[in-house]
């Protein structure tokens, strides 16, 4: 198969995966065009009149979410400024359908950039963590969290753990002081601080162990 044939076949597969009328699972190497497929799929949803606020795109990293949002807005921005001939070609490249595109369809494509910008809260292109956070903020009572909570960054979390450990160590009663001394006889101060930081992160498990005992906790984990 020639290079041109490979490109044509790949483009056909990408257009099919970007068709919002089907459910698709895409697996491909890095740089193969997965983000482009997702961007085109969202663009085609918008072209079909889907409300931008009802579209949700979830990625693993903030960088991937930012890249996808940038690509989508660039695509819609290009459509908003393109002449009729260029816009018709762009739409054919998007879905492979070379049918005639009337003035109304071209005008609708040009308005998508403004629609996306005016969507309350913006287009939902988020990481898994930010999506889960938004759900918790909508239903704090059901989730058992304080309304209006905020998520701290990893650096701030590490600082709070360090301060908590230092405070306990400075105000330790004889029993806690003896426990510190015993642990320090077996590991360095840095290693002890690391272990205590991990313990603070898993404090709910320790609280559960206090309720049902270590044997019961081991059974739950198993």
PDB file of N, CA and C in Angstrom, residues 24-99:
ATOM      1  N   UNK A  24     -17.386   5.094  20.075  1.00  0.00           N
ATOM      2  CA  UNK A  24     -16.097   4.636  19.563  1.00  0.00           C
ATOM      3  C   UNK A  24     -15.073   4.532  20.673  1.00  0.00           C
ATOM      4  N   UNK A  25     -14.223   3.515  20.578  1.00  0.00           N
ATOM      5  CA  UNK A  25     -13.056   3.376  21.455  1.00  0.00           C
ATOM      6  C   UNK A  25     -11.830   3.461  20.558  1.00  0.00           C
ATOM      7  N   UNK A  26     -11.006   4.468  20.795  1.00  0.00           N
ATOM      8  CA  UNK A  26      -9.853   4.707  19.932  1.00  0.00           C
ATOM      9  C   UNK A  26      -8.571   4.351  20.685  1.00  0.00           C
ATOM     10  N   UNK A  27      -7.765   3.505  20.076  1.00  0.00           N
ATOM     11  CA  UNK A  27      -6.458   3.141  20.636  1.00  0.00           C
ATOM     12  C   UNK A  27      -5.402   3.407  19.581  1.00  0.00           C
ATOM     13  N   UNK A  28      -4.417   4.255  19.920  1.00  0.00           N
ATOM     14  CA  UNK A  28      -3.386   4.607  18.941  1.00  0.00           C
ATOM     15  C   UNK A  28      -2.143   5.097  19.671  1.00  0.00           C
ATOM     16  N   UNK A  29      -1.023   5.069  18.968  1.00  0.00           N
ATOM     17  CA  UNK A  29       0.231   5.527  19.546  1.00  0.00           C
ATOM     18  C   UNK A  29       0.210   7.038  19.747  1.00  0.00           C
ATOM     19  N   UNK A  30       1.160   7.513  20.569  1.00  0.00           N
ATOM     20  CA  UNK A  30       1.299   8.951  20.785  1.00  0.00           C
ATOM     21  C   UNK A  30       1.584   9.645  19.451  1.00  0.00           C
ATOM     22  N   UNK A  31       0.912  10.765  19.237  1.00  0.00           N
ATOM     23  CA  UNK A  31       1.115  11.526  18.009  1.00  0.00           C
ATOM     24  C   UNK A  31       0.339  11.011  16.813  1.00  0.00           C
ATOM     25  N   UNK A  32      -0.528  10.022  17.037  1.00  0.00           N
ATOM     26  CA  UNK A  32      -1.275   9.445  15.914  1.00  0.00           C
ATOM     27  C   UNK A  32      -2.519  10.253  15.553  1.00  0.00           C
ATOM     28  N   UNK A  33      -2.903  11.199  16.411  1.00  0.00           N
ATOM     29  CA  UNK A  33      -4.046  12.045  16.073  1.00  0.00           C
ATOM     30  C   UNK A  33      -5.277  11.836  16.941  1.00  0.00           C
ATOM     31  N   UNK A  34      -5.112  11.258  18.143  1.00  0.00           N
ATOM     32  CA  UNK A  34      -6.279  11.021  19.005  1.00  0.00           C
ATOM     33  C   UNK A  34      -6.936  12.333  19.447  1.00  0.00           C
ATOM     34  N   UNK A  35      -6.110  13.317  19.809  1.00  0.00           N
ATOM     35  CA  UNK A  35      -6.668  14.601  20.239  1.00  0.00           C
ATOM     36  C   UNK A  35      -7.414  15.269  19.093  1.00  0.00           C
ATOM     37  N   UNK A  36      -6.883  15.153  17.896  1.00  0.00           N
ATOM     38  CA  UNK A  36      -7.555  15.716  16.711  1.00  0.00           C
ATOM     39  C   UNK A  36      -8.910  15.055  16.510  1.00  0.00           C
ATOM     40  N   UNK A  37      -8.971  13.744  16.684  1.00  0.00           N
ATOM     41  CA  UNK A  37     -10.247  13.031  16.534  1.00  0.00           C
ATOM     42  C   UNK A  37     -11.260  13.531  17.563  1.00  0.00           C
ATOM     43  N   UNK A  38     -10.830  13.680  18.809  1.00  0.00           N
ATOM     44  CA  UNK A  38     -11.738  14.149  19.856  1.00  0.00           C
ATOM     45  C   UNK A  38     -12.203  15.576  19.571  1.00  0.00           C
ATOM     46  N   UNK A  39     -11.274  16.422  19.125  1.00  0.00           N
ATOM     47  CA  UNK A  39     -11.629  17.796  18.792  1.00  0.00           C
ATOM     48  C   UNK A  39     -12.650  17.826  17.662  1.00  0.00           C
ATOM     49  N   UNK A  40     -12.428  17.026  16.633  1.00  0.00           N
ATOM     50  CA  UNK A  40     -13.365  16.977  15.503  1.00  0.00           C
ATOM     51  C   UNK A  40     -14.717  16.428  15.934  1.00  0.00           C
ATOM     52  N   UNK A  41     -14.712  15.485  16.853  1.00  0.00           N
ATOM     53  CA  UNK A  41     -15.980  14.914  17.328  1.00  0.00           C
ATOM     54  C   UNK A  41     -16.807  15.981  18.041  1.00  0.00           C
ATOM     55  N   UNK A  42     -16.149  16.780  18.881  1.00  0.00           N
ATOM     56  CA  UNK A  42     -16.856  17.861  19.565  1.00  0.00           C
ATOM     57  C   UNK A  42     -17.355  18.894  18.555  1.00  0.00           C
ATOM     58  N   UNK A  43     -16.526  19.216  17.571  1.00  0.00           N
ATOM     59  CA  UNK A  43     -16.931  20.180  16.545  1.00  0.00           C
ATOM     60  C   UNK A  43     -18.159  19.685  15.787  1.00  0.00           C
ATOM     61  N   UNK A  44     -18.186  18.407  15.484  1.00  0.00           N
ATOM     62  CA  UNK A  44     -19.334  17.864  14.754  1.00  0.00           C
ATOM     63  C   UNK A  44     -20.595  17.849  15.620  1.00  0.00           C
ATOM     64  N   UNK A  45     -20.437  17.620  16.921  1.00  0.00           N
ATOM     65  CA  UNK A  45     -21.577  17.721  17.833  1.00  0.00           C
ATOM     66  C   UNK A  45     -22.139  19.140  17.821  1.00  0.00           C
ATOM     67  N   UNK A  46     -21.246  20.115  17.875  1.00  0.00           N
ATOM     68  CA  UNK A  46     -21.686  21.512  17.857  1.00  0.00           C
ATOM     69  C   UNK A  46     -22.369  21.857  16.538  1.00  0.00           C
ATOM     70  N   UNK A  47     -21.839  21.343  15.426  1.00  0.00           N
ATOM     71  CA  UNK A  47     -22.450  21.595  14.123  1.00  0.00           C
ATOM     72  C   UNK A  47     -23.865  21.027  14.049  1.00  0.00           C
ATOM     73  N   UNK A  48     -24.104  19.937  14.765  1.00  0.00           N
ATOM     74  CA  UNK A  48     -25.428  19.318  14.747  1.00  0.00           C
ATOM     75  C   UNK A  48     -26.395  19.998  15.709  1.00  0.00           C
ATOM     76  N   UNK A  49     -25.943  21.068  16.366  1.00  0.00           N
ATOM     77  CA  UNK A  49     -26.833  21.845  17.218  1.00  0.00           C
ATOM     78  C   UNK A  49     -26.862  21.429  18.671  1.00  0.00           C
ATOM     79  N   UNK A  50     -25.949  20.570  19.084  1.00  0.00           N
ATOM     80  CA  UNK A  50     -25.907  20.148  20.481  1.00  0.00           C
ATOM     81  C   UNK A  50     -25.501  21.338  21.358  1.00  0.00           C
ATOM     82  N   UNK A  51     -26.177  21.512  22.478  1.00  0.00           N
ATOM     83  CA  UNK A  51     -25.864  22.591  23.413  1.00  0.00           C
ATOM     84  C   UNK A  51     -24.448  22.385  23.956  1.00  0.00           C
ATOM     85  N   UNK A  52     -23.559  23.376  23.817  1.00  0.00           N
ATOM     86  CA  UNK A  52     -22.183  23.208  24.302  1.00  0.00           C
ATOM     87  C   UNK A  52     -22.097  22.843  25.782  1.00  0.00           C
ATOM     88  N   UNK A  53     -23.068  23.303  26.592  1.00  0.00           N
ATOM     89  CA  UNK A  53     -23.012  23.039  28.032  1.00  0.00           C
ATOM     90  C   UNK A  53     -23.282  21.578  28.364  1.00  0.00           C
ATOM     91  N   UNK A  54     -23.794  20.801  27.391  1.00  0.00           N
ATOM     92  CA  UNK A  54     -24.099  19.389  27.646  1.00  0.00           C
ATOM     93  C   UNK A  54     -22.977  18.458  27.194  1.00  0.00           C
ATOM     94  N   UNK A  55     -21.900  19.012  26.674  1.00  0.00           N
ATOM     95  CA  UNK A  55     -20.774  18.199  26.197  1.00  0.00           C
ATOM     96  C   UNK A  55     -19.711  18.139  27.279  1.00  0.00           C
ATOM     97  N   UNK A  56     -19.242  16.938  27.578  1.00  0.00           N
ATOM     98  CA  UNK A  56     -18.207  16.756  28.599  1.00  0.00           C
ATOM     99  C   UNK A  56     -17.039  15.979  28.012  1.00  0.00           C
ATOM    100  N   UNK A  57     -15.845  16.545  28.117  1.00  0.00           N
ATOM    101  CA  UNK A  57     -14.615  15.883  27.681  1.00  0.00           C
ATOM    102  C   UNK A  57     -13.718  15.719  28.902  1.00  0.00           C
ATOM    103  N   UNK A  58     -13.295  14.494  29.161  1.00  0.00           N
ATOM    104  CA  UNK A  58     -12.460  14.223  30.330  1.00  0.00           C
ATOM    105  C   UNK A  58     -11.101  13.701  29.881  1.00  0.00           C
ATOM    106  N   UNK A  59     -10.045  14.279  30.429  1.00  0.00           N
ATOM    107  CA  UNK A  59      -8.685  13.844  30.126  1.00  0.00           C
ATOM    108  C   UNK A  59      -7.973  13.494  31.437  1.00  0.00           C
ATOM    109  N   UNK A  60      -6.751  12.975  31.301  1.00  0.00           N
ATOM    110  CA  UNK A  60      -5.996  12.606  32.498  1.00  0.00           C
ATOM    111  C   UNK A  60      -5.218  13.779  33.079  1.00  0.00           C
ATOM    112  N   UNK A  61      -4.723  14.671  32.237  1.00  0.00           N
ATOM    113  CA  UNK A  61      -3.839  15.732  32.716  1.00  0.00           C
ATOM    114  C   UNK A  61      -4.370  17.108  32.344  1.00  0.00           C
ATOM    115  N   UNK A  62      -3.925  18.121  33.118  1.00  0.00           N
ATOM    116  CA  UNK A  62      -4.298  19.502  32.813  1.00  0.00           C
ATOM    117  C   UNK A  62      -3.736  19.930  31.465  1.00  0.00           C
ATOM    118  N   UNK A  63      -2.525  19.449  31.157  1.00  0.00           N
ATOM    119  CA  UNK A  63      -1.904  19.813  29.885  1.00  0.00           C
ATOM    120  C   UNK A  63      -2.724  19.310  28.704  1.00  0.00           C
ATOM    121  N   UNK A  64      -3.231  18.065  28.810  1.00  0.00           N
ATOM    122  CA  UNK A  64      -4.045  17.504  27.729  1.00  0.00           C
ATOM    123  C   UNK A  64      -5.361  18.259  27.593  1.00  0.00           C
ATOM    124  N   UNK A  65      -5.971  18.626  28.722  1.00  0.00           N
ATOM    125  CA  UNK A  65      -7.225  19.385  28.674  1.00  0.00           C
ATOM    126  C   UNK A  65      -7.001  20.750  28.035  1.00  0.00           C
ATOM    127  N   UNK A  66      -5.894  21.410  28.408  1.00  0.00           N
ATOM    128  CA  UNK A  66      -5.597  22.728  27.842  1.00  0.00           C
ATOM    129  C   UNK A  66      -5.322  22.630  26.344  1.00  0.00           C
ATOM    130  N   UNK A  67      -4.611  21.569  25.935  1.00  0.00           N
ATOM    131  CA  UNK A  67      -4.305  21.397  24.512  1.00  0.00           C
ATOM    132  C   UNK A  67      -5.579  21.179  23.703  1.00  0.00           C
ATOM    133  N   UNK A  68      -6.477  20.356  24.237  1.00  0.00           N
ATOM    134  CA  UNK A  68      -7.704  20.078  23.497  1.00  0.00           C
ATOM    135  C   UNK A  68      -8.570  21.334  23.390  1.00  0.00           C
ATOM    136  N   UNK A  69      -8.668  22.088  24.485  1.00  0.00           N
ATOM    137  CA  UNK A  69      -9.454  23.322  24.450  1.00  0.00           C
ATOM    138  C   UNK A  69      -8.852  24.308  23.453  1.00  0.00           C
ATOM    139  N   UNK A  70      -7.523  24.405  23.441  1.00  0.00           N
ATOM    140  CA  UNK A  70      -6.853  25.320  22.507  1.00  0.00           C
ATOM    141  C   UNK A  70      -7.121  24.917  21.063  1.00  0.00           C
ATOM    142  N   UNK A  71      -7.032  23.620  20.779  1.00  0.00           N
ATOM    143  CA  UNK A  71      -7.273  23.159  19.406  1.00  0.00           C
ATOM    144  C   UNK A  71      -8.712  23.416  18.971  1.00  0.00           C
ATOM    145  N   UNK A  72      -9.655  23.160  19.880  1.00  0.00           N
ATOM    146  CA  UNK A  72     -11.061  23.344  19.526  1.00  0.00           C
ATOM    147  C   UNK A  72     -11.373  24.808  19.252  1.00  0.00           C
ATOM    148  N   UNK A  73     -10.901  25.691  20.115  1.00  0.00           N
ATOM    149  CA  UNK A  73     -11.172  27.111  19.907  1.00  0.00           C
ATOM    150  C   UNK A  73     -10.461  27.635  18.663  1.00  0.00           C
ATOM    151  N   UNK A  74      -9.283  27.117  18.351  1.00  0.00           N
ATOM    152  CA  UNK A  74      -8.606  27.527  17.120  1.00  0.00           C
ATOM    153  C   UNK A  74      -9.408  27.096  15.900  1.00  0.00           C
ATOM    154  N   UNK A  75      -9.931  25.854  15.939  1.00  0.00           N
ATOM    155  CA  UNK A  75     -10.732  25.354  14.823  1.00  0.00           C
ATOM    156  C   UNK A  75     -11.975  26.206  14.629  1.00  0.00           C
ATOM    157  N   UNK A  76     -12.700  26.465  15.721  1.00  0.00           N
ATOM    158  CA  UNK A  76     -13.922  27.261  15.618  1.00  0.00           C
ATOM    159  C   UNK A  76     -13.601  28.700  15.241  1.00  0.00           C
ATOM    160  N   UNK A  77     -12.476  29.227  15.735  1.00  0.00           N
ATOM    161  CA  UNK A  77     -12.077  30.584  15.378  1.00  0.00           C
ATOM    162  C   UNK A  77     -11.738  30.706  13.903  1.00  0.00           C
ATOM    163  N   UNK A  78     -11.066  29.699  13.374  1.00  0.00           N
ATOM    164  CA  UNK A  78     -10.757  29.699  11.934  1.00  0.00           C
ATOM    165  C   UNK A  78     -12.039  29.679  11.107  1.00  0.00           C
ATOM    166  N   UNK A  79     -13.028  28.893  11.546  1.00  0.00           N
ATOM    167  CA  UNK A  79     -14.296  28.853  10.817  1.00  0.00           C
ATOM    168  C   UNK A  79     -14.978  30.222  10.839  1.00  0.00           C
ATOM    169  N   UNK A  80     -14.900  30.894  11.981  1.00  0.00           N
ATOM    170  CA  UNK A  80     -15.588  32.186  12.114  1.00  0.00           C
ATOM    171  C   UNK A  80     -15.038  33.223  11.147  1.00  0.00           C
ATOM    172  N   UNK A  81     -13.757  33.105  10.795  1.00  0.00           N
ATOM    173  CA  UNK A  81     -13.112  34.109   9.949  1.00  0.00           C
ATOM    174  C   UNK A  81     -12.949  33.668   8.498  1.00  0.00           C
ATOM    175  N   UNK A  82     -13.251  32.406   8.203  1.00  0.00           N
ATOM    176  CA  UNK A  82     -12.992  31.865   6.864  1.00  0.00           C
ATOM    177  C   UNK A  82     -14.013  32.363   5.844  1.00  0.00           C
ATOM    178  N   UNK A  83     -13.562  32.489   4.611  1.00  0.00           N
ATOM    179  CA  UNK A  83     -14.479  32.790   3.520  1.00  0.00           C
ATOM    180  C   UNK A  83     -15.308  31.558   3.175  1.00  0.00           C
ATOM    181  N   UNK A  84     -16.312  31.750   2.311  1.00  0.00           N
ATOM    182  CA  UNK A  84     -17.218  30.647   1.999  1.00  0.00           C
ATOM    183  C   UNK A  84     -16.482  29.434   1.435  1.00  0.00           C
ATOM    184  N   UNK A  85     -15.600  29.644   0.479  1.00  0.00           N
ATOM    185  CA  UNK A  85     -14.906  28.523  -0.166  1.00  0.00           C
ATOM    186  C   UNK A  85     -14.027  27.778   0.833  1.00  0.00           C
ATOM    187  N   UNK A  86     -13.281  28.524   1.644  1.00  0.00           N
ATOM    188  CA  UNK A  86     -12.396  27.891   2.627  1.00  0.00           C
ATOM    189  C   UNK A  86     -13.201  27.150   3.692  1.00  0.00           C
ATOM    190  N   UNK A  87     -14.318  27.722   4.100  1.00  0.00           N
ATOM    191  CA  UNK A  87     -15.137  27.084   5.123  1.00  0.00           C
ATOM    192  C   UNK A  87     -15.775  25.806   4.587  1.00  0.00           C
ATOM    193  N   UNK A  88     -16.253  25.841   3.341  1.00  0.00           N
ATOM    194  CA  UNK A  88     -16.816  24.627   2.746  1.00  0.00           C
ATOM    195  C   UNK A  88     -15.774  23.521   2.693  1.00  0.00           C
ATOM    196  N   UNK A  89     -14.546  23.860   2.314  1.00  0.00           N
ATOM    197  CA  UNK A  89     -13.474  22.869   2.260  1.00  0.00           C
ATOM    198  C   UNK A  89     -13.170  22.320   3.652  1.00  0.00           C
ATOM    199  N   UNK A  90     -13.165  23.201   4.656  1.00  0.00           N
ATOM    200  CA  UNK A  90     -12.881  22.763   6.026  1.00  0.00           C
ATOM    201  C   UNK A  90     -13.950  21.789   6.521  1.00  0.00           C
ATOM    202  N   UNK A  91     -15.203  22.037   6.173  1.00  0.00           N
ATOM    203  CA  UNK A  91     -16.289  21.154   6.603  1.00  0.00           C
ATOM    204  C   UNK A  91     -16.233  19.815   5.876  1.00  0.00           C
ATOM    205  N   UNK A  92     -15.829  19.832   4.608  1.00  0.00           N
ATOM    206  CA  UNK A  92     -15.652  18.580   3.878  1.00  0.00           C
ATOM    207  C   UNK A  92     -14.504  17.786   4.490  1.00  0.00           C
ATOM    208  N   UNK A  93     -13.410  18.460   4.824  1.00  0.00           N
ATOM    209  CA  UNK A  93     -12.285  17.785   5.473  1.00  0.00           C
ATOM    210  C   UNK A  93     -12.702  17.191   6.818  1.00  0.00           C
ATOM    211  N   UNK A  94     -13.646  17.844   7.487  1.00  0.00           N
ATOM    212  CA  UNK A  94     -14.083  17.388   8.806  1.00  0.00           C
ATOM    213  C   UNK A  94     -14.859  16.086   8.732  1.00  0.00           C
ATOM    214  N   UNK A  95     -15.868  16.029   7.857  1.00  0.00           N
ATOM    215  CA  UNK A  95     -16.734  14.843   7.846  1.00  0.00           C
ATOM    216  C   UNK A  95     -16.671  14.023   6.554  1.00  0.00           C
ATOM    217  N   UNK A  96     -15.932  14.502   5.558  1.00  0.00           N
ATOM    218  CA  UNK A  96     -15.799  13.743   4.312  1.00  0.00           C
ATOM    219  C   UNK A  96     -16.993  13.832   3.396  1.00  0.00           C
ATOM    220  N   UNK A  97     -17.986  14.613   3.760  1.00  0.00           N
ATOM    221  CA  UNK A  97     -19.209  14.742   2.953  1.00  0.00           C
ATOM    222  C   UNK A  97     -19.054  15.960   2.038  1.00  0.00           C
ATOM    223  N   UNK A  98     -18.980  15.719   0.721  1.00  0.00           N
ATOM    224  CA  UNK A  98     -18.762  16.818  -0.220  1.00  0.00           C
ATOM    225  C   UNK A  98     -20.060  17.397  -0.770  1.00  0.00           C
ATOM    226  N   UNK A  99     -21.150  17.235  -0.014  1.00  0.00           N
ATOM    227  CA  UNK A  99     -22.424  17.809  -0.447  1.00  0.00           C
ATOM    228  C   UNK A  99     -22.332  19.334  -0.432  1.00  0.00           C
TER     229      UNK A  99
END
